[in-house]
PDB file of N, CA and C in Angstrom:
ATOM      1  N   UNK P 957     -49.460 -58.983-112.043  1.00  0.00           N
ATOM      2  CA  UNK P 957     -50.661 -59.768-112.113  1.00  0.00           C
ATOM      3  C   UNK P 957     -50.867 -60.275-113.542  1.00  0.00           C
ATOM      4  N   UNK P 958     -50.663 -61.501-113.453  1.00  0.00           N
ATOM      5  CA  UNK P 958     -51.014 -62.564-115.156  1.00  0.00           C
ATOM      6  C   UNK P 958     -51.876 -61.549-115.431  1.00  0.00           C
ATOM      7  N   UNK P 959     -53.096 -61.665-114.924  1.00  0.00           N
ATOM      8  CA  UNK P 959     -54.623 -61.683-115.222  1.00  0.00           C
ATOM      9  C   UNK P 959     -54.537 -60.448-116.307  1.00  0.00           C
ATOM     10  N   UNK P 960     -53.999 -59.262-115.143  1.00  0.00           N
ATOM     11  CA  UNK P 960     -54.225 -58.018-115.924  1.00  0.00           C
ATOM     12  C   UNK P 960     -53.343 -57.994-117.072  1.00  0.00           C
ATOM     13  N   UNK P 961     -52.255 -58.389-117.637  1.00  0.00           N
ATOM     14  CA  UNK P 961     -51.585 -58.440-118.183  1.00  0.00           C
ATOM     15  C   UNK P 961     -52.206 -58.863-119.665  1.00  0.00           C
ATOM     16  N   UNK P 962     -52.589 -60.158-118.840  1.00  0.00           N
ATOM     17  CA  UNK P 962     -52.935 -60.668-120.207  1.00  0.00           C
ATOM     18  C   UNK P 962     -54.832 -60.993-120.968  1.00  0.00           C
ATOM     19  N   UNK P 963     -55.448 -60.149-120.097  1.00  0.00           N
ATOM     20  CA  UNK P 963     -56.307 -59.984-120.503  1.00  0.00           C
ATOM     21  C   UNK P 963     -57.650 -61.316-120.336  1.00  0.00           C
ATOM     22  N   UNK P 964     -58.723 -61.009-120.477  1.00  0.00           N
ATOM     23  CA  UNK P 964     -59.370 -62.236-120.525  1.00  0.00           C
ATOM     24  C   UNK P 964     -59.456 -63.215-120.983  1.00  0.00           C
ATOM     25  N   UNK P 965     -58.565 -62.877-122.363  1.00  0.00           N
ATOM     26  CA  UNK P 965     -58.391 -63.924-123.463  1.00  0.00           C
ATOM     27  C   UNK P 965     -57.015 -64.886-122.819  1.00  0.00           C
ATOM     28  N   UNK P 966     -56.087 -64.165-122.047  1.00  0.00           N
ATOM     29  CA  UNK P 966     -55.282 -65.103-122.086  1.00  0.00           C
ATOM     30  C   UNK P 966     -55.858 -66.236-120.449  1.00  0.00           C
ATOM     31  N   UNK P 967     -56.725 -65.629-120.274  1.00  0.00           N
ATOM     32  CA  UNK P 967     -56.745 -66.267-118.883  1.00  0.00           C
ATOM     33  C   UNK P 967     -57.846 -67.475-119.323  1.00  0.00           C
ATOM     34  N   UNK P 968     -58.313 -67.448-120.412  1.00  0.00           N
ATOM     35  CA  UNK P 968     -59.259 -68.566-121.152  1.00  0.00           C
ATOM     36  C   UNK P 968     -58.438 -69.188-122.098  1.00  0.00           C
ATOM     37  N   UNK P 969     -57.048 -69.024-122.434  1.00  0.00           N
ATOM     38  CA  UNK P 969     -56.639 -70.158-123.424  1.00  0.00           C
ATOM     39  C   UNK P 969     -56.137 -71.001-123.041  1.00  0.00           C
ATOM     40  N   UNK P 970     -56.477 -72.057-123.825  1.00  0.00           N
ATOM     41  CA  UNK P 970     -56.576 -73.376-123.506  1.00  0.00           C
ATOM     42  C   UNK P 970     -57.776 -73.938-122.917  1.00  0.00           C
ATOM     43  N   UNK P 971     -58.692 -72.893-123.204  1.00  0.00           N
ATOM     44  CA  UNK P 971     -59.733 -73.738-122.382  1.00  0.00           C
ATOM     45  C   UNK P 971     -60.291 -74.984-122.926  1.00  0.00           C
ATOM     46  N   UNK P 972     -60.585 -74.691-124.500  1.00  0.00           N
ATOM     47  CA  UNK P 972     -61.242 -75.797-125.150  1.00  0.00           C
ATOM     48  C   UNK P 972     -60.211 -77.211-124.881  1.00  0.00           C
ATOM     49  N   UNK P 973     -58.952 -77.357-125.008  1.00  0.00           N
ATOM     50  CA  UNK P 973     -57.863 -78.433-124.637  1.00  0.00           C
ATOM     51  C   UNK P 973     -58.573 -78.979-123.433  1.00  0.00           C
ATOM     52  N   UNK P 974     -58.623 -77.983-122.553  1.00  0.00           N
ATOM     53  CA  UNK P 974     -58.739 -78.867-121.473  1.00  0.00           C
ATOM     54  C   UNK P 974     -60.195 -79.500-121.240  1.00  0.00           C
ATOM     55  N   UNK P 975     -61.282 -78.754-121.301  1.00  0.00           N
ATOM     56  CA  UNK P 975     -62.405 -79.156-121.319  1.00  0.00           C
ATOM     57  C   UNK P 975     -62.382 -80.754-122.111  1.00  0.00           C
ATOM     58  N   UNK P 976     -61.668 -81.051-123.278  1.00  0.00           N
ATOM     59  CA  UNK P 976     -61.423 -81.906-123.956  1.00  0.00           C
ATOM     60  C   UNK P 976     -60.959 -82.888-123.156  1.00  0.00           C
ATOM     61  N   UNK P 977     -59.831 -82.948-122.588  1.00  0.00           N
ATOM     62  CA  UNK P 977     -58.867 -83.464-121.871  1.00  0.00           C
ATOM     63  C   UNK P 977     -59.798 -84.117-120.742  1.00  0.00           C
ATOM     64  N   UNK P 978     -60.473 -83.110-119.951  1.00  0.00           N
ATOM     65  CA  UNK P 978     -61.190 -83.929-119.012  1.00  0.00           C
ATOM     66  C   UNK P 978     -62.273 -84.627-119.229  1.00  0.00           C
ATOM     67  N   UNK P 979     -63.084 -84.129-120.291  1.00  0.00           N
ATOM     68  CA  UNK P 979     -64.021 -85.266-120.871  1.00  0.00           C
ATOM     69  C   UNK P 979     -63.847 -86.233-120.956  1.00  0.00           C
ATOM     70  N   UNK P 980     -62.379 -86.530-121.643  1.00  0.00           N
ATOM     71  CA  UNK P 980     -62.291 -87.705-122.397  1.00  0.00           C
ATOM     72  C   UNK P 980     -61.391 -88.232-121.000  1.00  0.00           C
ATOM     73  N   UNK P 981     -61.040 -87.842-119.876  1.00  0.00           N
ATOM     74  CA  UNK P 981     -60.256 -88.463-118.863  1.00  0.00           C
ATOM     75  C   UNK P 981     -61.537 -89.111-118.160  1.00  0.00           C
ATOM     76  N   UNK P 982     -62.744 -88.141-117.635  1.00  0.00           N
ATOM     77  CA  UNK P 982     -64.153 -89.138-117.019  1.00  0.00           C
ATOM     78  C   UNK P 982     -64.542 -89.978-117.802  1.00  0.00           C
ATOM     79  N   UNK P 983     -64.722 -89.710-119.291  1.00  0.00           N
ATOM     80  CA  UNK P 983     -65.589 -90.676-120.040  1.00  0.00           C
ATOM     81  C   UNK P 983     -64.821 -91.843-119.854  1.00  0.00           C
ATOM     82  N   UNK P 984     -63.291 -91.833-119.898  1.00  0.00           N
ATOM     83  CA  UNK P 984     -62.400 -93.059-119.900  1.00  0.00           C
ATOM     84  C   UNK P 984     -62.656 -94.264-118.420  1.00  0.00           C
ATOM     85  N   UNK P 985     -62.761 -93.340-117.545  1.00  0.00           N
ATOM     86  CA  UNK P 985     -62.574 -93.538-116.081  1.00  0.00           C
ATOM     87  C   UNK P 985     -63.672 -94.466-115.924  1.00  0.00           C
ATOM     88  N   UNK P 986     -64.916 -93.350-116.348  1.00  0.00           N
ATOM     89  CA  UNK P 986     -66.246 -93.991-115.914  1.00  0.00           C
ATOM     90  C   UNK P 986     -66.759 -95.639-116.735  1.00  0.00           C
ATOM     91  N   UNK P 987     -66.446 -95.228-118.120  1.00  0.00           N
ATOM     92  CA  UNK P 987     -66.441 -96.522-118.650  1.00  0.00           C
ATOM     93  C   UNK P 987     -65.677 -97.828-118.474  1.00  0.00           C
ATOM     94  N   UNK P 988     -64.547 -97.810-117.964  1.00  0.00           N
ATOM     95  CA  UNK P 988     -63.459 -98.947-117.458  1.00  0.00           C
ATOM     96  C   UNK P 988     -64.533 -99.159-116.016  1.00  0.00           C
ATOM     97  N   UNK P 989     -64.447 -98.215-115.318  1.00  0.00           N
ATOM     98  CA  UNK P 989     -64.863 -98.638-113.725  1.00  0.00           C
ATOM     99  C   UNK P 989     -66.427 -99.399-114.052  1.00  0.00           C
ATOM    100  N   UNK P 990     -67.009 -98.713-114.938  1.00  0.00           N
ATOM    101  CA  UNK P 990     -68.568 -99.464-114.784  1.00  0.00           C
ATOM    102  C   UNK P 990     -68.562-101.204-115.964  1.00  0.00           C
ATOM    103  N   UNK P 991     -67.580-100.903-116.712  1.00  0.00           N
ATOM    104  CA  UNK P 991     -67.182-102.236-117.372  1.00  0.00           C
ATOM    105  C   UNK P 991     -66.867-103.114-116.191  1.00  0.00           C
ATOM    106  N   UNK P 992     -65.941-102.872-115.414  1.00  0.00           N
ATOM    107  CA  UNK P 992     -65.314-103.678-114.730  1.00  0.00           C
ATOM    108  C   UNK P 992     -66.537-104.169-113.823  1.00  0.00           C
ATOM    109  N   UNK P 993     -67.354-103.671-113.092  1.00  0.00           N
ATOM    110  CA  UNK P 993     -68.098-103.910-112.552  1.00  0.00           C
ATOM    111  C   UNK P 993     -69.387-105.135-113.002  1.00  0.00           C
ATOM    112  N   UNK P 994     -69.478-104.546-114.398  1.00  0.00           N
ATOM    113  CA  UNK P 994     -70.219-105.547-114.864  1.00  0.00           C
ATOM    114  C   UNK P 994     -70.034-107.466-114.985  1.00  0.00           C
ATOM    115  N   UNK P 995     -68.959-106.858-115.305  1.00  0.00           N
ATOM    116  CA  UNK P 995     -67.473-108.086-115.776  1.00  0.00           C
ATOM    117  C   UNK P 995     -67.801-109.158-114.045  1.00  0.00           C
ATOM    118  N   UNK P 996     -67.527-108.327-112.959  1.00  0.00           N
ATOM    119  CA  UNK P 996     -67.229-108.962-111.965  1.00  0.00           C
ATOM    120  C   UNK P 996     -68.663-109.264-111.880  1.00  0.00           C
ATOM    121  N   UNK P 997     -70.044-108.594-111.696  1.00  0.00           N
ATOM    122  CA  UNK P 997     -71.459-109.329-111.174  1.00  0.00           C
ATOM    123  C   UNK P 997     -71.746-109.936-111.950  1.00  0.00           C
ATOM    124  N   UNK P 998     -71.767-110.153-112.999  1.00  0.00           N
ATOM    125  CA  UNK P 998     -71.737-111.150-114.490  1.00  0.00           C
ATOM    126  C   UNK P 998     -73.405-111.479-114.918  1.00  0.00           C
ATOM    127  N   UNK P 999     -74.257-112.110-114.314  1.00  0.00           N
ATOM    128  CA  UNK P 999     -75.186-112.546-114.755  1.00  0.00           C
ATOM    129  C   UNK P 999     -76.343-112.147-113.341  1.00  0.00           C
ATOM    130  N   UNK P1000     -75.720-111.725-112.312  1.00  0.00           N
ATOM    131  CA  UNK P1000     -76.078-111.248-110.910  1.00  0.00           C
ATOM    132  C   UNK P1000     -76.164-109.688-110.826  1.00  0.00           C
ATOM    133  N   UNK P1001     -77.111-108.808-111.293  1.00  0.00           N
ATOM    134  CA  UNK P1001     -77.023-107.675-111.154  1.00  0.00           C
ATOM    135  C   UNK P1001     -77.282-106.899-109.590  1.00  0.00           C
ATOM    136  N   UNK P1002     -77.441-107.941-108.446  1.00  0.00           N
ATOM    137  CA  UNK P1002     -77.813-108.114-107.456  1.00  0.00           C
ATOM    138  C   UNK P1002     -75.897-107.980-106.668  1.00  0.00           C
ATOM    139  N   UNK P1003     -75.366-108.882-107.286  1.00  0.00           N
ATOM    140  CA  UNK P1003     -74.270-109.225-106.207  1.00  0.00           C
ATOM    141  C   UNK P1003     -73.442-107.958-105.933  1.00  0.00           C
ATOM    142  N   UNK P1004     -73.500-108.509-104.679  1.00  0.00           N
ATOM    143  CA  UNK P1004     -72.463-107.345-103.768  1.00  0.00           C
ATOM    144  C   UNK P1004     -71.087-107.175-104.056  1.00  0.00           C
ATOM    145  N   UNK P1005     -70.651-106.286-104.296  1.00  0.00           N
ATOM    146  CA  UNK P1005     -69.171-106.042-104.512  1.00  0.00           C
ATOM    147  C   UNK P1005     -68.243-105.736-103.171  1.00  0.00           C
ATOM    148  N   UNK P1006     -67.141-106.393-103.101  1.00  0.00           N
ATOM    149  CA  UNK P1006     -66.826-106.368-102.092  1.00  0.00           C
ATOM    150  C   UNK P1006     -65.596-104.599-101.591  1.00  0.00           C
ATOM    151  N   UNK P1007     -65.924-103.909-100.794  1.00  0.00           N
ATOM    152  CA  UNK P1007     -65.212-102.627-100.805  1.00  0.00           C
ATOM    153  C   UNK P1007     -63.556-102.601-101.317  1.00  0.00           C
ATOM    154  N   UNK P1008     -62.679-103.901-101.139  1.00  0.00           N
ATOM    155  CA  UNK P1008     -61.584-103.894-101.571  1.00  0.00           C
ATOM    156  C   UNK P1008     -61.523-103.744-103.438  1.00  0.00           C
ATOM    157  N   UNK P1009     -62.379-104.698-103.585  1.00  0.00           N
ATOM    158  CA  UNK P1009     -62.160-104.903-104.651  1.00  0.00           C
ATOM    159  C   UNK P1009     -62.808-104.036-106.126  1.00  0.00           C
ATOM    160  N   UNK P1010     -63.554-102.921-105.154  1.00  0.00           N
ATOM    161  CA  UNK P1010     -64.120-101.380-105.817  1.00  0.00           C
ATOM    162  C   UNK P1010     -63.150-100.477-106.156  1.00  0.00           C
ATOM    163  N   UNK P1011     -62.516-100.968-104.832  1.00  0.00           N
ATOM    164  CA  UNK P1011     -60.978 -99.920-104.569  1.00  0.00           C
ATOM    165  C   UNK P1011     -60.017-100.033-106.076  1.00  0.00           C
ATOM    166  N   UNK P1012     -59.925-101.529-106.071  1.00  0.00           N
ATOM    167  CA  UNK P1012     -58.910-102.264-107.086  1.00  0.00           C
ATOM    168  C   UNK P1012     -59.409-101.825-108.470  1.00  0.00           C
ATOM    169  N   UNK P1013     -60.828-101.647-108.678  1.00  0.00           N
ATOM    170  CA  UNK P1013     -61.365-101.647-110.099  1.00  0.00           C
ATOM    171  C   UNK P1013     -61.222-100.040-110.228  1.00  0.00           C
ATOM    172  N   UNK P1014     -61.155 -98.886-109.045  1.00  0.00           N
ATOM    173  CA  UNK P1014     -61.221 -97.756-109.323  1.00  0.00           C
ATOM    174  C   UNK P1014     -59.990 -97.415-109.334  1.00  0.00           C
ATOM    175  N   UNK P1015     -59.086 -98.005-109.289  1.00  0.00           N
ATOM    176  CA  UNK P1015     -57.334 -98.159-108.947  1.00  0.00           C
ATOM    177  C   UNK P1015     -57.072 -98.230-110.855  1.00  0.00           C
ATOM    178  N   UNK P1016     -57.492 -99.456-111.004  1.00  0.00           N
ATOM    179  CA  UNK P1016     -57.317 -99.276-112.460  1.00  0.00           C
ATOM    180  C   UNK P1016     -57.855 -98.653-113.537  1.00  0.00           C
ATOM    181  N   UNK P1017     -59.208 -98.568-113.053  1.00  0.00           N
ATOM    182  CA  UNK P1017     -59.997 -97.290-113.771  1.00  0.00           C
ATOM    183  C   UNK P1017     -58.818 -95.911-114.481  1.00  0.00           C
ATOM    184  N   UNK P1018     -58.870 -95.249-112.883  1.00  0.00           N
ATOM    185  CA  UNK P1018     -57.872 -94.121-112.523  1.00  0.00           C
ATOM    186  C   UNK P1018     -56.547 -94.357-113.941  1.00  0.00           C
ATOM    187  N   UNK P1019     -55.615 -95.435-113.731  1.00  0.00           N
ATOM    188  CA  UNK P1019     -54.771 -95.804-114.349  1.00  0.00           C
ATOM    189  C   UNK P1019     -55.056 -95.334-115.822  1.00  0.00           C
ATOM    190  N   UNK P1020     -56.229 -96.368-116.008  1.00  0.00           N
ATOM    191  CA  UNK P1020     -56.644 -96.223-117.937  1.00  0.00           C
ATOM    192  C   UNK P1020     -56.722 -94.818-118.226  1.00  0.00           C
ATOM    193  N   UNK P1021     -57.813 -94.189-117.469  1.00  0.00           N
ATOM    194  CA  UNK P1021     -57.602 -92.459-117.942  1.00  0.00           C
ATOM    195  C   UNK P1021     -56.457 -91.947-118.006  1.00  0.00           C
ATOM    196  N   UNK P1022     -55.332 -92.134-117.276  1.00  0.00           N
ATOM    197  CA  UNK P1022     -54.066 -91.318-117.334  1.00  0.00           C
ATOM    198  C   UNK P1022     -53.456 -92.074-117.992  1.00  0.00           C
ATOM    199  N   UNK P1023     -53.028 -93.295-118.574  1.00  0.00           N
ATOM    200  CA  UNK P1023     -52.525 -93.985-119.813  1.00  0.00           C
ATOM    201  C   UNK P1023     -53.322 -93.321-121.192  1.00  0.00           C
ATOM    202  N   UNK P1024     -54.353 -93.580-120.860  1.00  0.00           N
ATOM    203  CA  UNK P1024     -55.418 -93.248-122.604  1.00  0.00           C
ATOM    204  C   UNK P1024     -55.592 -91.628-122.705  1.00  0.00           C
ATOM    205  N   UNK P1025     -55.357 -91.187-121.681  1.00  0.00           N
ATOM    206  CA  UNK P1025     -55.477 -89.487-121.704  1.00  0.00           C
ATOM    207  C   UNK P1025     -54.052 -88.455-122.146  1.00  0.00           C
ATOM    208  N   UNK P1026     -52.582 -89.173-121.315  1.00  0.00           N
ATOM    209  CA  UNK P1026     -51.878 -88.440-121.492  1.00  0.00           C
ATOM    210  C   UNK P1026     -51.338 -87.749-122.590  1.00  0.00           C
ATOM    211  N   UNK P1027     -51.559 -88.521-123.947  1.00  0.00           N
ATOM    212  CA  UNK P1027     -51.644 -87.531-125.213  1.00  0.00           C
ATOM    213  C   UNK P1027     -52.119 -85.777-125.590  1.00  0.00           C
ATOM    214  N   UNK P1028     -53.384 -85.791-125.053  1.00  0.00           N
ATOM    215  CA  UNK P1028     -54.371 -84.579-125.388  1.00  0.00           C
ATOM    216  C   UNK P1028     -53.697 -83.857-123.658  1.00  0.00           C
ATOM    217  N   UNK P1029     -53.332 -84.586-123.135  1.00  0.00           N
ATOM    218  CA  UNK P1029     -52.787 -83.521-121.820  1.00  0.00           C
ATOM    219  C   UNK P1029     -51.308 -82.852-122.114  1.00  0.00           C
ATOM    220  N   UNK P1030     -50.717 -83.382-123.047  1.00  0.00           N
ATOM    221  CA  UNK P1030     -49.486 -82.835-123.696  1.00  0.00           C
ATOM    222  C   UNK P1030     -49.425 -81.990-124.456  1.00  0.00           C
ATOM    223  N   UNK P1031     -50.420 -82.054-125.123  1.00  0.00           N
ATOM    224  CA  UNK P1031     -51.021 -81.128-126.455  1.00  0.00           C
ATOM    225  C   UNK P1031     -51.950 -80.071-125.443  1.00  0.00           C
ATOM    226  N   UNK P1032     -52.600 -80.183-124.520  1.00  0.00           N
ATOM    227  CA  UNK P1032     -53.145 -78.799-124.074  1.00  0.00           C
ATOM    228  C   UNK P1032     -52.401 -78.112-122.780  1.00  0.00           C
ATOM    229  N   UNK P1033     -51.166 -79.026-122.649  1.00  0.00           N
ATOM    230  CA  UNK P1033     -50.534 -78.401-121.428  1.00  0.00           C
ATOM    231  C   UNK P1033     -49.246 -77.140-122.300  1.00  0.00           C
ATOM    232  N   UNK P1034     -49.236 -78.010-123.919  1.00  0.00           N
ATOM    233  CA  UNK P1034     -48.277 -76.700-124.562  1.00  0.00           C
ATOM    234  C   UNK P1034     -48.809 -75.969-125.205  1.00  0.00           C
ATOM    235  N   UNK P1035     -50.184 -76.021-125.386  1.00  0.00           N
ATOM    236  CA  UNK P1035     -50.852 -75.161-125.204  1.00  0.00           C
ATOM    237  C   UNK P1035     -51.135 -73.688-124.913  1.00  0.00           C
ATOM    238  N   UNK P1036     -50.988 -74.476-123.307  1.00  0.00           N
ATOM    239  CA  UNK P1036     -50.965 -72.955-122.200  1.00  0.00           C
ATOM    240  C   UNK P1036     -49.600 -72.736-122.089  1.00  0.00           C
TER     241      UNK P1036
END
């Protein structure tokens, strides 16, 4: 058993990496997807977005976080 082995400490390292890692993977995500959104209703804070094209903006969203993230996921995956 890891756990017992290695104590509480080892079963928490890396935590701060990752906590990091995913911050900065939502903060990335959320800001592209709600940019994009803006971008597309433009001067219409009203207009409807169409479900494909939510898909497409959360498609690339997704993308930017794992392009702009994979650095700090390298660094806390050697980490652990």
């Amino acid at each position: 058993m890891p756990f017992l082995a290695a104590g509480l400490k080892g079963t928490y390292q890396g935590l701060t990496a990752t906590v990091l890692k995913q911050g900065s993977n939502q903060a990335i995500r959320f800001f592209v997807m709600t940019s994009l959104k803006n971008w597309y209703k433009g001067d219409d804070p009203n207009k409807v977005i169409n479900p494909f094209v939510t898909g497409v903006f959360g498609a690339l969203a997704g993308a930017a976080s794992v392009f702009g993230n994979t650095p700090l996921d390298v660094v806390k995956t050697r980490m652990q």
